[in-house]
Amino acid sequence: EPLATVSSEKQIEQPTTSKMQKIVLALALATAAAFAPVPSVVGPKTVVKAFETEIGAQPPLGFWDPLGLLADADQERFDRLRYVEVKHGRICMLAVLGQIVTKAGIFLPGTIDYSGTKFSDVPTGIAAFSAFSSAGWAQMVAFVGFLELFVMKDSANGAAPGDFPGDFRNGALDFGWDSFSPEEQASKRAIELNNGRAAQMGILALMVHEELGVSLWPGGI
């Protein structure tokens, strides 16, 4: 009988041990699954293709939008951003040209205010900000505001006519633009856009180096 009892205990122990092994294996698999990478639920990806053929999307970068400003943009949003880009580019081209001209020693004749300050007395770059009186600043701000609100307007901000963002002809100025072919017009717009982009980087570099006390001009002028 003792032998029979031991045999029966072993028979009971074997299925119990087998069951425990299965439970441990299941828990191990569950633990491993908990640390496995969870497949992310990817929704429909928005790929901006409507603007990949716009002027300015050209080699070597092509369509480049690192900040994702056009991820969910429509044509109106794109036109507004392009208008701002063109305007800033034009301002920076004038700024770089102003630096080149004044560094070459070319100034307007006469004085700039009633106190007798000559145009040639006004320094170049950021230092020029301190050369104007408060009345002079008020005149410049009023003039620029007038241009912004009533003159420099195109299709991107409600004015007409405007064939493209940055078209400031306003039905009056043309300079032979309509005589160009569509290919020539597209080429000239792309040239202006790229020159404006380069000028934005250029004037920023000039301003930064001026503040650092390092001149980028030949001879350190």
XYZ file of N, CA and C in Angstrom:
663
model
N 0.819 -1.215 0.000
C 0.000 0.000 0.000
C 0.852 1.263 0.000
N 1.932 1.367 0.741
C 2.759 2.577 0.644
C 3.242 2.833 -0.752
N 3.640 1.744 -1.463
C 4.070 1.923 -2.842
C 2.955 2.455 -3.695
N 1.765 1.918 -3.483
C 0.601 2.375 -4.247
C 0.317 3.828 -3.948
N 0.510 4.235 -2.688
C 0.244 5.619 -2.317
C 1.230 6.561 -2.993
N 2.502 6.202 -2.990
C 3.533 7.040 -3.633
C 3.277 7.145 -5.111
N 2.886 6.004 -5.706
C 2.611 6.022 -7.144
C 1.473 6.948 -7.490
N 0.430 6.921 -6.649
C -0.723 7.792 -6.916
C -0.340 9.262 -6.727
N 0.557 9.570 -5.739
C 0.972 10.953 -5.530
C 1.754 11.478 -6.718
N 2.603 10.575 -7.305
C 3.358 10.977 -8.482
C 2.439 11.252 -9.659
N 1.390 10.420 -9.783
C 0.436 10.626 -10.870
C -0.272 11.961 -10.714
N -0.550 12.356 -9.456
C -1.214 13.633 -9.217
C -0.240 14.784 -9.463
N 1.066 14.578 -9.103
C 2.048 15.638 -9.198
C 2.389 15.955 -10.652
N 2.409 14.929 -11.516
C 2.808 15.141 -12.898
C 1.883 16.096 -13.640
N 0.555 15.882 -13.598
C -0.294 16.842 -14.290
C -0.242 18.219 -13.659
N -0.055 18.280 -12.319
C 0.019 19.578 -11.669
C 1.252 20.334 -12.137
N 2.411 19.603 -12.200
C 3.644 20.232 -12.667
C 3.526 20.672 -14.111
N 2.915 19.860 -14.941
C 2.732 20.215 -16.353
C 1.850 21.448 -16.493
N 0.833 21.531 -15.686
C -0.056 22.689 -15.733
C 0.672 23.958 -15.306
N 1.509 23.844 -14.253
C 2.262 24.997 -13.791
C 3.250 25.471 -14.855
N 3.876 24.515 -15.557
C 4.805 24.889 -16.624
C 4.091 25.668 -17.722
N 2.898 25.271 -18.055
C 2.124 25.979 -19.078
C 1.770 27.394 -18.627
N 1.443 27.536 -17.333
C 1.099 28.858 -16.809
C 2.307 29.782 -16.848
N 3.488 29.237 -16.423
C 4.719 30.032 -16.437
C 5.072 30.447 -17.855
N 4.916 29.512 -18.802
C 5.211 29.824 -20.204
C 4.281 30.906 -20.740
N 3.020 30.821 -20.378
C 2.050 31.819 -20.823
C 2.371 33.200 -20.258
N 2.759 33.220 -18.950
C 3.124 34.496 -18.340
C 4.372 35.084 -18.996
N 5.332 34.210 -19.338
C 6.549 34.688 -19.985
C 6.236 35.295 -21.347
N 5.370 34.612 -22.089
C 4.984 35.145 -23.394
C 4.242 36.463 -23.266
N 3.395 36.550 -22.254
C 2.647 37.790 -22.041
C 3.583 38.933 -21.682
N 4.606 38.645 -20.838
C 5.572 39.670 -20.461
C 6.369 40.146 -21.665
N 6.777 39.170 -22.492
C 7.525 39.540 -23.697
C 6.667 40.380 -24.634
N 5.405 40.041 -24.742
C 4.503 40.805 -25.614
C 4.299 42.214 -25.098
N 4.383 42.369 -23.779
C 4.185 43.704 -23.217
C 5.298 44.655 -23.620
N 6.522 44.104 -23.826
C 7.658 44.945 -24.207
C 7.892 44.963 -25.715
N 7.087 44.260 -26.454
C 7.227 44.272 -27.904
C 6.723 45.594 -28.456
N 7.319 46.084 -29.552
C 6.869 47.352 -30.140
C 5.422 47.265 -30.600
N 4.648 48.221 -30.157
C 3.234 48.243 -30.514
C 3.091 48.867 -31.889
N 2.463 48.200 -32.834
C 2.285 48.787 -34.156
C 1.434 50.041 -34.073
N 2.003 51.127 -34.558
C 1.278 52.395 -34.495
C 0.175 52.428 -35.526
N -0.893 53.063 -35.142
C -2.031 53.201 -36.041
C -1.795 54.438 -36.895
N -1.443 54.221 -38.127
C -1.132 55.318 -39.030
C -2.359 55.659 -39.844
N -2.782 56.900 -39.694
C -3.917 57.359 -40.470
C -3.481 57.705 -41.872
N -4.375 58.187 -42.654
C -4.037 58.580 -44.017
C -3.022 59.728 -44.011
N -1.872 59.484 -44.609
C -0.796 60.465 -44.615
C -1.072 61.538 -45.651
N -0.983 62.810 -45.227
C -1.214 63.921 -46.136
C 0.089 64.263 -46.829
N 0.161 64.046 -48.103
C 1.336 64.358 -48.892
C 1.018 65.581 -49.729
N 1.797 66.625 -49.524
C 1.553 67.863 -50.242
C 2.132 67.722 -51.640
N 1.281 67.503 -52.597
C 1.715 67.383 -53.972
C 1.219 68.542 -54.817
N 0.245 69.267 -54.308
C -0.316 70.359 -55.092
C 0.675 71.481 -55.292
N 1.668 71.612 -54.388
C 2.612 72.722 -54.451
C 4.000 72.303 -54.912
N 4.178 71.042 -55.268
C 5.499 70.565 -55.660
C 5.928 71.098 -57.018
N 4.995 71.608 -57.792
C 5.335 72.153 -59.103
C 5.280 73.680 -59.115
N 5.114 74.290 -57.937
C 5.065 75.745 -57.869
C 6.446 76.347 -58.118
N 6.453 77.610 -58.544
C 7.712 78.313 -58.748
C 8.469 78.387 -57.420
N 9.744 78.073 -57.470
C 10.565 78.045 -56.262
C 10.877 76.641 -55.800
N 10.061 75.662 -56.208
C 10.356 74.261 -55.902
C 11.228 73.718 -57.032
N 12.527 73.884 -56.884
C 13.444 73.559 -57.968
C 14.729 72.990 -57.392
N 15.571 72.379 -58.234
C 16.810 71.776 -57.728
C 17.693 72.815 -57.052
N 18.508 72.438 -56.085
C 18.713 71.053 -55.646
C 17.757 70.582 -54.562
N 17.015 71.487 -53.913
C 16.166 71.080 -52.794
C 14.793 70.609 -53.246
N 14.322 71.123 -54.373
C 12.974 70.788 -54.793
C 11.955 71.420 -53.865
N 10.876 70.695 -53.606
C 9.876 71.187 -52.655
C 10.389 70.935 -51.248
N 10.662 72.000 -50.502
C 11.306 71.886 -49.174
C 10.484 72.649 -48.167
N 9.849 71.926 -47.264
C 9.008 72.534 -46.237
C 9.330 71.875 -44.905
N 10.504 72.170 -44.329
C 10.928 71.465 -43.104
C 10.039 71.727 -41.901
N 9.362 72.864 -41.857
C 8.498 73.182 -40.724
C 7.069 72.703 -40.922
N 6.769 72.163 -42.069
C 5.428 71.659 -42.322
C 4.365 72.731 -42.402
N 4.731 73.908 -42.871
C 3.766 75.010 -42.945
C 2.677 74.754 -43.974
N 2.962 73.875 -44.926
C 1.997 73.602 -45.982
C 1.367 72.216 -45.854
N 1.515 71.606 -44.680
C 1.017 70.236 -44.511
C -0.478 70.143 -44.790
N -1.236 71.085 -44.291
C -2.687 71.064 -44.489
C -3.164 72.354 -45.149
N -2.292 72.961 -45.939
C -2.616 74.264 -46.520
C -3.410 74.123 -47.807
N -4.256 75.119 -48.058
C -4.938 75.207 -49.333
C -4.232 76.248 -50.193
N -4.778 76.506 -51.377
C -4.127 77.437 -52.285
C -4.082 78.847 -51.712
N -5.110 79.240 -50.988
C -5.128 80.575 -50.385
C -4.009 80.728 -49.363
N -3.804 79.703 -48.549
C -2.731 79.731 -47.555
C -1.370 79.794 -48.243
N -1.204 79.000 -49.281
C 0.063 79.018 -50.008
C 0.330 80.386 -50.619
N -0.678 80.987 -51.233
C -0.503 82.302 -51.859
C -0.120 83.352 -50.818
N -0.710 83.258 -49.637
C -0.381 84.221 -48.581
C 1.084 84.079 -48.154
N 1.538 82.847 -47.954
C 2.920 82.620 -47.561
C 3.882 83.025 -48.677
N 3.511 82.750 -49.909
C 4.369 83.149 -51.022
C 4.439 84.671 -51.134
N 3.315 85.352 -50.895
C 3.297 86.816 -50.905
C 4.262 87.374 -49.862
N 4.224 86.810 -48.662
C 5.106 87.274 -47.588
C 6.566 86.996 -47.949
N 6.828 85.825 -48.518
C 8.200 85.486 -48.900
C 8.730 86.440 -49.964
N 7.922 86.725 -50.976
C 8.343 87.628 -52.041
C 8.593 89.031 -51.491
N 7.692 89.501 -50.629
C 7.839 90.845 -50.067
C 9.097 90.953 -49.221
N 9.343 89.979 -48.358
C 10.546 90.005 -47.535
C 11.799 89.918 -48.405
N 11.730 89.123 -49.465
C 12.868 89.026 -50.361
C 13.172 90.349 -51.036
N 12.142 91.075 -51.456
C 12.343 92.375 -52.089
C 12.933 93.384 -51.105
N 12.429 93.378 -49.880
C 12.964 94.287 -48.864
C 14.436 93.991 -48.602
N 14.784 92.717 -48.514
C 16.168 92.355 -48.227
C 17.076 92.641 -49.410
N 16.566 92.516 -50.638
C 17.385 92.885 -51.791
C 17.699 94.373 -51.763
N 16.714 95.192 -51.407
C 16.966 96.630 -51.270
C 17.952 96.906 -50.141
N 17.854 96.152 -49.049
C 18.760 96.354 -47.920
C 20.201 96.025 -48.301
N 20.404 94.902 -48.993
C 21.750 94.530 -49.422
C 22.290 95.547 -50.415
N 21.431 95.980 -51.351
C 21.855 96.986 -52.316
C 22.214 98.293 -51.617
N 21.448 98.658 -50.593
C 21.763 99.859 -49.826
C 23.113 99.765 -49.157
N 23.437 98.588 -48.627
C 24.760 98.398 -48.021
C 25.865 98.535 -49.072
N 25.654 97.939 -50.230
C 26.674 97.995 -51.279
C 26.912 99.437 -51.731
N 25.822 100.166 -51.947
C 25.937 101.534 -52.460
C 26.609 102.452 -51.447
N 26.145 102.391 -50.194
C 26.720 103.287 -49.181
C 28.142 102.905 -48.817
N 28.463 101.611 -48.818
C 29.836 101.199 -48.552
C 30.769 101.673 -49.664
N 30.194 101.874 -50.861
C 30.987 102.388 -51.977
C 31.134 103.900 -51.910
N 30.535 104.537 -50.907
C 30.661 105.976 -50.742
C 29.678 106.792 -51.542
N 28.589 106.169 -51.968
C 27.577 106.864 -52.764
C 26.395 107.212 -51.851
N 26.096 108.504 -51.721
C 25.009 108.965 -50.861
C 24.185 110.006 -51.615
N 22.966 110.201 -51.151
C 22.156 111.288 -51.682
C 22.755 112.619 -51.253
N 22.627 113.647 -52.053
C 23.161 114.953 -51.656
C 22.252 115.628 -50.631
N 22.780 116.606 -49.951
C 21.976 117.414 -49.041
C 21.873 116.826 -47.656
N 20.921 117.380 -46.909
C 20.731 116.989 -45.513
C 19.459 116.166 -45.360
N 19.419 115.409 -44.268
C 18.292 114.523 -44.022
C 17.313 115.112 -43.005
N 17.715 116.164 -42.280
C 16.822 116.804 -41.312
C 17.184 118.277 -41.188
N 16.390 118.995 -40.404
C 16.588 120.440 -40.242
C 17.814 120.778 -39.401
N 18.332 119.801 -38.680
C 19.511 120.069 -37.854
C 20.805 120.044 -38.651
N 20.709 119.706 -39.922
C 21.886 119.724 -40.778
C 22.586 118.397 -40.949
N 21.964 117.297 -40.529
C 22.575 115.981 -40.697
C 22.581 115.601 -42.171
N 23.753 115.337 -42.717
C 23.865 114.948 -44.116
C 23.579 113.458 -44.289
N 23.164 113.099 -45.502
C 22.962 111.683 -45.796
C 24.266 110.911 -45.602
N 25.370 111.528 -45.921
C 26.667 110.866 -45.774
C 27.072 110.694 -44.314
N 26.383 111.381 -43.411
C 26.680 111.236 -41.979
C 25.995 110.016 -41.370
N 25.035 109.459 -42.086
C 24.286 108.314 -41.559
C 25.104 107.045 -41.785
N 25.430 106.301 -40.742
C 26.231 105.075 -40.914
C 25.438 103.974 -41.604
N 26.152 102.950 -41.990
C 25.534 101.817 -42.680
C 25.128 100.734 -41.683
N 24.041 100.060 -41.984
C 23.633 98.915 -41.182
C 22.829 99.292 -39.950
N 22.930 98.468 -38.926
C 22.153 98.658 -37.706
C 22.504 99.978 -37.025
N 23.737 100.434 -37.211
C 24.166 101.685 -36.588
C 23.356 102.880 -37.079
N 22.714 102.744 -38.245
C 21.923 103.851 -38.781
C 20.668 104.116 -37.956
N 20.230 103.133 -37.170
C 19.013 103.309 -36.381
C 19.141 104.461 -35.387
N 20.342 104.655 -34.890
C 20.538 105.702 -33.890
C 20.743 107.080 -34.504
N 20.764 107.146 -35.836
C 21.034 108.431 -36.492
C 19.767 109.224 -36.779
N 18.602 108.620 -36.560
C 17.347 109.291 -36.884
C 16.652 109.766 -35.608
N 16.011 110.903 -35.718
C 15.228 111.422 -34.605
C 13.889 110.702 -34.545
N 13.159 110.937 -33.472
C 11.831 110.326 -33.340
C 10.895 110.802 -34.441
N 11.025 112.072 -34.850
C 10.188 112.579 -35.942
C 10.526 111.879 -37.255
N 11.814 111.602 -37.470
C 12.209 110.879 -38.671
C 11.664 109.468 -38.694
N 11.705 108.793 -37.535
C 11.128 107.452 -37.441
C 9.632 107.486 -37.704
N 8.943 108.483 -37.188
C 7.499 108.587 -37.396
C 7.179 108.756 -38.875
N 7.970 109.545 -39.580
C 7.749 109.735 -41.014
C 7.959 108.428 -41.779
N 9.009 107.688 -41.448
C 9.282 106.433 -42.151
C 8.183 105.406 -41.890
N 7.756 105.299 -40.641
C 6.702 104.335 -40.302
C 5.396 104.704 -41.003
N 5.073 105.997 -41.051
C 3.850 106.436 -41.723
C 3.923 106.156 -43.220
N 5.075 106.383 -43.815
C 5.227 106.154 -45.253
C 5.122 104.670 -45.590
N 5.817 103.836 -44.833
C 5.764 102.391 -45.074
C 4.356 101.865 -44.827
N 3.684 102.365 -43.779
C 2.311 101.940 -43.519
C 1.373 102.319 -44.640
N 1.557 103.499 -45.214
C 0.732 103.926 -46.349
C 0.944 103.003 -47.551
N 2.194 102.668 -47.840
C 2.474 101.752 -48.942
C 1.850 100.381 -48.698
N 1.968 99.906 -47.470
C 1.465 98.569 -47.136
C -0.054 98.490 -47.236
N -0.728 99.550 -46.819
C -2.189 99.511 -46.751
C -2.871 99.902 -48.056
N -2.219 100.741 -48.855
C -2.930 101.296 -50.002
C -2.247 101.100 -51.351
N -0.965 100.779 -51.363
C -0.252 100.695 -52.641
C 0.246 99.282 -52.918
N 1.065 98.747 -52.038
C 1.685 97.443 -52.265
C 0.709 96.323 -51.935
N -0.245 96.128 -52.823
C -1.263 95.106 -52.606
C -1.407 94.282 -53.876
N -1.763 93.011 -53.693
C -1.971 92.137 -54.843
C -3.080 91.152 -54.528
N -3.180 90.126 -55.342
C -4.286 89.179 -55.193
C -4.230 88.428 -53.877
N -3.061 88.381 -53.232
C -2.934 87.631 -51.982
C -3.570 88.343 -50.807
N -3.840 89.647 -50.940
C -4.467 90.346 -49.815
C -5.645 91.206 -50.256
N -6.341 90.759 -51.294
C -7.625 91.370 -51.626
C -7.656 92.369 -52.745
N -6.497 92.796 -53.244
C -6.489 93.790 -54.310
C -6.590 93.114 -55.673
N -6.986 93.881 -56.660
C -7.087 93.364 -58.016
C -6.656 94.474 -58.973
N -6.088 94.154 -60.135
C -5.779 92.791 -60.563
C -4.467 92.293 -59.988
N -4.317 91.001 -59.975
C -3.079 90.384 -59.530
C -3.019 88.977 -60.065
N -2.120 88.737 -60.993
C -2.045 87.426 -61.624
C -1.321 86.406 -60.756
N -0.551 86.891 -59.786
C 0.214 85.987 -58.931
C 0.604 86.746 -57.670
N 0.955 86.057 -56.591
C 1.379 86.736 -55.368
C 2.609 87.605 -55.617
N 2.505 88.871 -55.247
C 3.594 89.801 -55.486
C 3.413 90.641 -56.724
N 2.281 90.483 -57.407
C 1.994 91.282 -58.603
C 1.456 92.639 -58.168
N 2.335 93.620 -58.124
C 1.978 94.948 -57.633
C 1.705 95.941 -58.759
N 1.354 95.471 -59.944
C 1.110 96.395 -61.044
C -0.136 97.239 -60.803
N -1.105 96.663 -60.132
C -2.334 97.382 -59.779
C -2.997 98.041 -60.981
N -2.873 97.410 -62.135
C -3.523 97.933 -63.327
C -2.874 99.176 -63.891
N -1.707 99.576 -63.359
C -1.067 100.814 -63.802
C 0.327 100.562 -64.341
N 1.150 99.836 -63.602
C 2.533 99.574 -64.004
C 2.614 98.258 -64.771
N 3.466 98.250 -65.779
C 3.608 97.015 -66.543
C 5.065 96.729 -66.894
N 5.775 97.733 -67.419
C 7.178 97.591 -67.803
C 7.394 96.437 -68.780
N 6.413 96.190 -69.627
C 6.564 95.167 -70.648
C 6.325 93.750 -70.184
N 5.772 93.583 -68.994
C 5.570 92.235 -68.451
C 4.667 91.396 -69.350
N 3.608 91.995 -69.866
C 2.662 91.242 -70.688
C 3.245 90.841 -72.033
N 4.387 91.419 -72.410
C 5.012 91.057 -73.680
C 5.842 89.782 -73.569
N 6.078 89.310 -72.323
C 6.853 88.089 -72.136
C 5.964 86.866 -72.327
N 6.588 85.783 -72.764
C 5.866 84.518 -72.870
C 5.655 83.936 -71.482
N 4.731 82.992 -71.321
C 4.532 82.372 -70.003
C 5.814 81.739 -69.455
N 6.641 81.177 -70.336
C 7.896 80.587 -69.876
C 8.847 81.658 -69.352
N 8.925 82.789 -70.064
C 9.789 83.879 -69.618
C 9.296 84.469 -68.304
N 7.987 84.609 -68.163
C 7.436 85.138 -66.917
C 7.755 84.209 -65.750
N 7.598 82.896 -65.965
C 7.902 81.940 -64.904
C 9.383 81.988 -64.539
N 10.252 82.135 -65.558
C 11.686 82.201 -65.296
C 12.047 83.439 -64.493
N 11.484 84.583 -64.850
C 11.798 85.828 -64.149
C 11.268 85.799 -62.720
N 10.094 85.190 -62.514
C 9.568 85.083 -61.159
C 10.444 84.177 -60.305
N 10.949 83.082 -60.908
C 11.828 82.174 -60.160
C 13.145 82.856 -59.824
N 13.669 83.660 -60.753
C 14.923 84.377 -60.499
C 14.738 85.369 -59.355
N 13.629 86.114 -59.382
C 13.371 87.072 -58.310
C 13.234 86.368 -56.968
N 12.527 85.246 -56.966
C 12.304 84.519 -55.718
C 13.624 84.022 -55.132
N 14.485 83.460 -55.978
C 15.764 82.946 -55.489
C 16.702 84.075 -55.069
N 16.696 85.175 -55.818
C 17.513 86.315 -55.408
C 17.035 86.872 -54.064
N 15.718 86.883 -53.863
C 15.177 87.337 -52.594
C 15.567 86.425 -51.445
N 15.559 85.125 -51.687
C 15.975 84.183 -50.655
C 17.447 84.381 -50.290
N 18.269 84.563 -51.330
C 19.699 84.800 -51.073
C 19.903 86.110 -50.325
N 19.119 87.127 -50.675
C 19.262 88.429 -50.007
C 18.846 88.352 -48.546
N 17.849 87.547 -48.224
C 17.454 87.395 -46.826
C 18.586 86.797 -46.003
N 19.243 85.789 -46.560
C 20.394 85.214 -45.858
C 21.556 86.198 -45.828
N 21.728 86.961 -46.926
C 22.839 87.897 -46.997
C 22.736 89.027 -45.995
N 21.565 89.670 -45.914
C 21.424 90.798 -44.995
C 21.479 90.308 -43.552
N 20.992 89.092 -43.300
C 21.100 88.540 -41.944
C 22.561 88.341 -41.565
N 23.359 87.826 -42.499
C 24.786 87.635 -42.230
C 25.480 88.971 -41.988
N 25.125 89.987 -42.768
C 25.735 91.308 -42.587
C 25.385 91.894 -41.218
N 24.136 91.743 -40.802
C 23.715 92.274 -39.515
C 24.414 91.548 -38.365
N 24.488 90.217 -38.462
C 25.120 89.440 -37.388
C 26.599 89.795 -37.268
N 27.295 89.878 -38.391
C 28.725 90.179 -38.349
C 28.977 91.618 -37.911
N 28.053 92.509 -38.231
C 28.204 93.880 -37.745
C 28.151 93.912 -36.223
N 27.229 93.163 -35.647
C 27.129 93.122 -34.194
C 28.323 92.408 -33.565
N 28.936 91.491 -34.309
C 30.117 90.784 -33.804
C 31.392 91.599 -33.981
N 31.277 92.710 -34.716
C 32.452 93.535 -34.946
C 33.363 93.007 -36.027
N 32.830 92.149 -36.890
C 33.610 91.559 -37.975
C 32.986 91.985 -39.298
N 33.748 92.659 -40.120
C 33.235 93.141 -41.393
C 33.383 92.092 -42.482
N 32.348 91.953 -43.313
C 32.409 91.034 -44.446
C 32.796 91.759 -45.738
N 32.990 93.053 -45.649
C 33.292 93.846 -46.844
C 34.789 93.889 -47.082
N 35.189 93.990 -48.350
C 36.633 94.053 -48.661
C 37.287 95.251 -47.971
N 38.387 95.018 -47.354
C 39.092 96.092 -46.661
C 38.531 96.418 -45.304
N 37.490 95.695 -44.869
C 36.910 95.916 -43.549
C 36.124 97.188 -43.410
N 35.584 97.711 -44.530
C 34.811 98.956 -44.455
C 33.487 98.706 -43.766
